Tab-separated table of C-alpha atoms and ligand atoms in Angstrom:
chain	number	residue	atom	x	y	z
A	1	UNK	CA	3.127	20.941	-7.985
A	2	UNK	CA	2.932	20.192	-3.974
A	3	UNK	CA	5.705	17.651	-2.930
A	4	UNK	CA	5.045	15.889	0.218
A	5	UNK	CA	7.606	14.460	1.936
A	6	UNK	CA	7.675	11.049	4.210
A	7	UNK	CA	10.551	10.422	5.998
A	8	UNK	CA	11.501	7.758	8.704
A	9	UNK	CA	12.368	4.566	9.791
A	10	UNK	CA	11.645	0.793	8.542
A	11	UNK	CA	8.002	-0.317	10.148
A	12	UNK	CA	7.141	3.528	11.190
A	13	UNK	CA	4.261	2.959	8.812
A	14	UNK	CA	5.426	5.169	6.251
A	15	UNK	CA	3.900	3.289	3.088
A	16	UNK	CA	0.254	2.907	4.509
A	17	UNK	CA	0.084	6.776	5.847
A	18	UNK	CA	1.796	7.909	2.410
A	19	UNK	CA	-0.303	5.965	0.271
A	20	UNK	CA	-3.523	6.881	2.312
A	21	UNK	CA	-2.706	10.363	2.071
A	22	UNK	CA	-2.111	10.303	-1.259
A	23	UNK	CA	-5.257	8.600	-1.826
A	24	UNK	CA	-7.660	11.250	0.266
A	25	UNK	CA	-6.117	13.991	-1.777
A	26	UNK	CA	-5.441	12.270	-5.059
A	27	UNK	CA	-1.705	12.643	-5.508
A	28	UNK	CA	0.777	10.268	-6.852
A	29	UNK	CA	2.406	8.197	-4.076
A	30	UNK	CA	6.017	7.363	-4.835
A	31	UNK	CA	7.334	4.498	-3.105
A	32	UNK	CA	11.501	5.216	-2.989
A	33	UNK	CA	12.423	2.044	-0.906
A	34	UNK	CA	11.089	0.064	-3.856
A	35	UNK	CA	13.867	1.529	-6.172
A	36	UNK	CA	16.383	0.863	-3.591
A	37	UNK	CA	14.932	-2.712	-3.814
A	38	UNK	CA	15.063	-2.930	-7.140
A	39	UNK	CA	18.541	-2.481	-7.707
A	40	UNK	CA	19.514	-4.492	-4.996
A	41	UNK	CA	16.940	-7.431	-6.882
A	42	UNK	CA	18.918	-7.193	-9.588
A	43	UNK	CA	22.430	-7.316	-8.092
A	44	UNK	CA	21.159	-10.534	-6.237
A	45	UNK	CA	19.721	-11.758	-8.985
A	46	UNK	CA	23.396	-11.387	-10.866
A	47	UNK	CA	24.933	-13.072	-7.488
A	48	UNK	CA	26.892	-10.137	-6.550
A	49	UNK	CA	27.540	-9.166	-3.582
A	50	UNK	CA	25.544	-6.101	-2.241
A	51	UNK	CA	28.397	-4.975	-0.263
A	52	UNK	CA	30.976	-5.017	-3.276
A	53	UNK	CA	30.517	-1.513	-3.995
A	54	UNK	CA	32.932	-1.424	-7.209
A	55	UNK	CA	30.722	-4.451	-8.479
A	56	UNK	CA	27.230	-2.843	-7.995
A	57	UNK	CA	28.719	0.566	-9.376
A	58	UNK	CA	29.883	-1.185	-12.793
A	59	UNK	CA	25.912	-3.258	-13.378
A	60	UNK	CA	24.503	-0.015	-12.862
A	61	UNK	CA	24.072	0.820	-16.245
A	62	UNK	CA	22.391	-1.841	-17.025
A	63	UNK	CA	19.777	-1.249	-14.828
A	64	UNK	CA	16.796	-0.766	-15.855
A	65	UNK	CA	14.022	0.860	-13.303
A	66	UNK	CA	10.883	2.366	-13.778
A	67	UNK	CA	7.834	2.610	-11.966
A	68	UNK	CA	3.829	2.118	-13.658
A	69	UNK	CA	0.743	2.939	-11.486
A	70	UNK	CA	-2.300	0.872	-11.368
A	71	UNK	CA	-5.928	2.540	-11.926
A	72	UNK	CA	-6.493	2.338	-7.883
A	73	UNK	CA	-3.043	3.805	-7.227
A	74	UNK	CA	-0.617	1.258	-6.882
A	75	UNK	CA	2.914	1.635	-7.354
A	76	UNK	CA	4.474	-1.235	-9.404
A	77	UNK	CA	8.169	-1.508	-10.301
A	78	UNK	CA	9.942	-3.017	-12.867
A	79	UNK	CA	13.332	-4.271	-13.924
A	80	UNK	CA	13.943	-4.285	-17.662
A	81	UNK	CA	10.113	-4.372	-18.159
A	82	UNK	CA	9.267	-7.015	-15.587
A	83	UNK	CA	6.912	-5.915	-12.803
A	84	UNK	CA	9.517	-7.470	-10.052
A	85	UNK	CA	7.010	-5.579	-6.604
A	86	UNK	CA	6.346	-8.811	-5.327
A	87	UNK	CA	9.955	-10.371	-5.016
A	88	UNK	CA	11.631	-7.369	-3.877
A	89	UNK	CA	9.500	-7.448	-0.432
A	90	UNK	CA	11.709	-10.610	0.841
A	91	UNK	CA	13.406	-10.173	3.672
A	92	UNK	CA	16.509	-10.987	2.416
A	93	UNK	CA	15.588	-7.978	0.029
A	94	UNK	CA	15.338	-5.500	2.792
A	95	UNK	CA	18.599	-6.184	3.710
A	96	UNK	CA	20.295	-6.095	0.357
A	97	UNK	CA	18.972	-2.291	-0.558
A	98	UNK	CA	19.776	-1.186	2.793
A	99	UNK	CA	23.709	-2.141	1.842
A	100	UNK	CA	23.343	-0.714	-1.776
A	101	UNK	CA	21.701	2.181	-0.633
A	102	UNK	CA	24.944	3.421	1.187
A	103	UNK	CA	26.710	3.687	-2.387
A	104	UNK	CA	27.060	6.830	-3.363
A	105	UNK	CA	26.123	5.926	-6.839
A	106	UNK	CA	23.287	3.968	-6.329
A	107	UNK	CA	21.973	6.826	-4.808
A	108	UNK	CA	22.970	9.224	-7.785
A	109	UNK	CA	21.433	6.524	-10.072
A	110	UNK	CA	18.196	6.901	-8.630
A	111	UNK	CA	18.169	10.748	-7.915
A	112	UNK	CA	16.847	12.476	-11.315
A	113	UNK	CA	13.817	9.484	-11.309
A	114	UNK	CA	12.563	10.476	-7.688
A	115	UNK	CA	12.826	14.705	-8.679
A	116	UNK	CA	11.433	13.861	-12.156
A	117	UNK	CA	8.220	12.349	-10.504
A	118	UNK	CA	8.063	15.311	-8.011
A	119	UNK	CA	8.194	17.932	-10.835
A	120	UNK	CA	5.540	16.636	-13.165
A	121	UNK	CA	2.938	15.468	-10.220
A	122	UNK	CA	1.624	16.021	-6.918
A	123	UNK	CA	3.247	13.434	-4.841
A	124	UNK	CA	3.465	11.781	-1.702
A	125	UNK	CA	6.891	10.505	-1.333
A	126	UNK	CA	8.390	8.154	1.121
A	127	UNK	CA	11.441	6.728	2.005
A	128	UNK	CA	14.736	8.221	4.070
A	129	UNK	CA	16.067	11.347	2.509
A	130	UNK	CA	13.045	12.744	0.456
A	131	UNK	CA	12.974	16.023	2.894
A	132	UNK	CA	16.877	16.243	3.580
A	133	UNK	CA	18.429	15.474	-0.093
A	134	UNK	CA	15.862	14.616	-3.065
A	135	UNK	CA	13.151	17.643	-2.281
A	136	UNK	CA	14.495	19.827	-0.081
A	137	UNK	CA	11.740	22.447	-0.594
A	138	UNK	CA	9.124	20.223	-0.711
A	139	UNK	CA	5.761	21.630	0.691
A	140	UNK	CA	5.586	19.331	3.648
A	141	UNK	CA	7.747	17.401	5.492
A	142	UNK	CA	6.715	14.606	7.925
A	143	UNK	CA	9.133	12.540	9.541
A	144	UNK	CA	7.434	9.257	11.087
A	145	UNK	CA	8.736	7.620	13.985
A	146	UNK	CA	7.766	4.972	16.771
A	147	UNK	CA	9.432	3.557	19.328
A	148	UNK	CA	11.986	-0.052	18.564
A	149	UNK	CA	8.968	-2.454	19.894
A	150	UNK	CA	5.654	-0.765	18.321
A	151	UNK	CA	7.771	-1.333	14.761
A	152	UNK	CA	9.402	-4.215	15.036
A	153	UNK	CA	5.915	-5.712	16.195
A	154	UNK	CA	4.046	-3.923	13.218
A	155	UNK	CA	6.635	-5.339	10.632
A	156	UNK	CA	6.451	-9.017	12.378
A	157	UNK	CA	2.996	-8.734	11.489
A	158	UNK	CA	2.853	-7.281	8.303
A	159	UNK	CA	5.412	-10.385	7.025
A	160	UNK	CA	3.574	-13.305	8.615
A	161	UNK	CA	0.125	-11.899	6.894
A	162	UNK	CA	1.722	-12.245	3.524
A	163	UNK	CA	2.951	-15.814	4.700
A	164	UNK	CA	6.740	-15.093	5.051
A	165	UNK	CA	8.011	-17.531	8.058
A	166	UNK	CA	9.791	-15.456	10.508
A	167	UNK	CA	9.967	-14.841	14.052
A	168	UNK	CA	9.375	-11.297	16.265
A	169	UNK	CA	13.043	-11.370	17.029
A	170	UNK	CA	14.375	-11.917	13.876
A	171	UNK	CA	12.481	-9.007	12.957
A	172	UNK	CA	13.561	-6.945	15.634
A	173	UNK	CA	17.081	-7.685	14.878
A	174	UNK	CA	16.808	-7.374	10.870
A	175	UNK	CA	15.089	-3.787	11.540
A	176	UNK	CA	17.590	-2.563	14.330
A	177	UNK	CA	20.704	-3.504	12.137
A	178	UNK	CA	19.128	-1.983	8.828
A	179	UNK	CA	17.966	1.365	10.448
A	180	UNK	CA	21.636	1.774	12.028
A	181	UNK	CA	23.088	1.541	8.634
A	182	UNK	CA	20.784	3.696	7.117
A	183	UNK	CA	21.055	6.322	9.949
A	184	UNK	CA	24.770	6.637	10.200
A	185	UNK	CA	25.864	6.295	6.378
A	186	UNK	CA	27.658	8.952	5.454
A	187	UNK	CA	25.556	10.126	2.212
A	188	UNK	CA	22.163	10.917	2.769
A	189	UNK	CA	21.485	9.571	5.980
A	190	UNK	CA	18.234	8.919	7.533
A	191	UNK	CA	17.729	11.574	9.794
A	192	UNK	CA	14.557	14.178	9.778
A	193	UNK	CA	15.380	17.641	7.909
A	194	UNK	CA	15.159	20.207	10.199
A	195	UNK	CA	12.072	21.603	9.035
A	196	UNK	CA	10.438	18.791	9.308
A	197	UNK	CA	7.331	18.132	11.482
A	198	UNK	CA	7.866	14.629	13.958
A	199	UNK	CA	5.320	12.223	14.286
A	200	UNK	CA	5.652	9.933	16.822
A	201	UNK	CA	2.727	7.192	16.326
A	202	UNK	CA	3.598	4.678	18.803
A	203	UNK	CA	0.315	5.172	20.459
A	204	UNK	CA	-1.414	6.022	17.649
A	205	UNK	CA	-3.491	3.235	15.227
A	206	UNK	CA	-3.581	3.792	11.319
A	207	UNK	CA	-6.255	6.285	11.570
A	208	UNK	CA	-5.102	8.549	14.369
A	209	UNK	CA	-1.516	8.592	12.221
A	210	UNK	CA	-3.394	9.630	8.993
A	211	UNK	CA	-5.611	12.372	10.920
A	212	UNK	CA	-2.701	13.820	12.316
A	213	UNK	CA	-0.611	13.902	9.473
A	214	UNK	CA	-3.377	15.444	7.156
A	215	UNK	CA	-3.415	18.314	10.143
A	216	UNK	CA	0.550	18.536	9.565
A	217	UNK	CA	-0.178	19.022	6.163
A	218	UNK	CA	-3.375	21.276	6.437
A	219	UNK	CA	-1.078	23.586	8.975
A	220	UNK	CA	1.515	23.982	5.489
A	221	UNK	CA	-0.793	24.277	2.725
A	222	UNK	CA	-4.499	25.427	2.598
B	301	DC	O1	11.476	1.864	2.720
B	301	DC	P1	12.079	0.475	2.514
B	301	DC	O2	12.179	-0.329	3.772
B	301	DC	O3	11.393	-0.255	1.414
B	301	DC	O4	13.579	0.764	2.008
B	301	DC	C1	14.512	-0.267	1.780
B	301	DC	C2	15.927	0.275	2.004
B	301	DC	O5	16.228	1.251	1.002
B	301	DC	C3	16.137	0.981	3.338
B	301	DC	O6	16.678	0.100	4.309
B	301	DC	C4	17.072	2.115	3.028
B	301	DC	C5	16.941	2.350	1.554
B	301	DC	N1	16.255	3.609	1.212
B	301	DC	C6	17.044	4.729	1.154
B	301	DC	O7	18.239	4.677	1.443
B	301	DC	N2	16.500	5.922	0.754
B	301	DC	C7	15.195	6.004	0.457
B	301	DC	N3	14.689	7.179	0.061
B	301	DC	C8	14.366	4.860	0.555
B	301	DC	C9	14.937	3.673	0.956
């Protein structure tokens, strides 16, 4: 199987090159923020706290998340059977799985689901760790990145499209806090591995990000 590996921070524009990818060479793309979501959905949903660590551990095993595909490629996720992709984009969302994600056990939770998807299919995978921790010898490694303004601007964007109220700076500050948390935890932090290729696309648009990163990836594997 070839694992391809997405790394980076939130607004980077991880999803759209990792799906588009995917797409143009007919892998699976795995979405691993959406699991992240999903747990913190459901700890929300039970009115815990995200940052009560000995709460979330003890609902974990009743958590129930698995992911479907769609016949054009789309990743949807579910929580006990109920396709929950929608909700778990809300900001306050975002927020929520960047505090879970810091528990060690959340992370352990999730960690045989992400691998199991690598082993049986050619993926795309994106989220924080995919290079560093959950496929270290995957094929490919890309690790996105733009500058603080080109992302916070690209995420302001992408949430007022879909009709969430918001403002740039709200955005700006939502993003800056959640990327320092999930940069400095101590477990799997969000850094690139260190055989992974950078991509800076601050000056790049959609296209020029997905031509450079299918050169990345024709440089690895012919
Ligand atoms: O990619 P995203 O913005 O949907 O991810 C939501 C949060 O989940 C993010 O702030 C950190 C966490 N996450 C993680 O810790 N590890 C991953 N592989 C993916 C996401």
């Amino acid at each position: 199987m070839i694992n391809i590996a997405v790394d980076g921070p939130a607004g980077a524009g991880k999803s759209y090159l990792a799906k588009e990818i995917a797409r143009r060479l007919g892998y699976i793309y795995v979405d691993t923020g959406a699991l992240y979501r999903a747990v913190a959905y459901c700890v929300t949903e039970k009115g815990i706290d995200p940052s009560d660590s000995e709460a979330v551990i003890k609902l974990l095993p009743s958590v129930d998340v698995s992911l479907s595909y769609a016949e054009d490629g789309t990743q949807h996720v579910y929580l006990s059977g109920k396709d929950v992709s929608a909700e778990i984009r809300m900001p306050n969302i975002s927020m929520a799985a960047s505090v879970v994600s810091a528990i060690p056990e959340v992370r352990a939770f999730l960690l045989d689901l992400q691998r199991n998807m690598a082993k049986t299919n050619n993926v795309v995978m994106d989220g924080r760790d995919i290079g560093t921790v959950i496929l270290p010898n995957a094929d490919v490694k890309i690790f996105l990145c733009a500058n603080e303004k080109a992302r916070a601007k690209r995420r302001y964007l992408e949430l007022t499209a879909k009709g969430v109220e918001t403002t740039l700076e709200a955005v700006e500050s939502e993003m800056f806090t959640r990327d320092k948390n999930d940069s400095t935890r101590k477990v799997a932090p969000a850094v690139a591995a260190l055989d992974a290729v950078i991509l800076d696309n601050s000056e790049l648009d959609r296209e020029g990000t997905v031509e450079a990163a299918l050169a990345i990836i024709r440089s690895k594997i012919s």
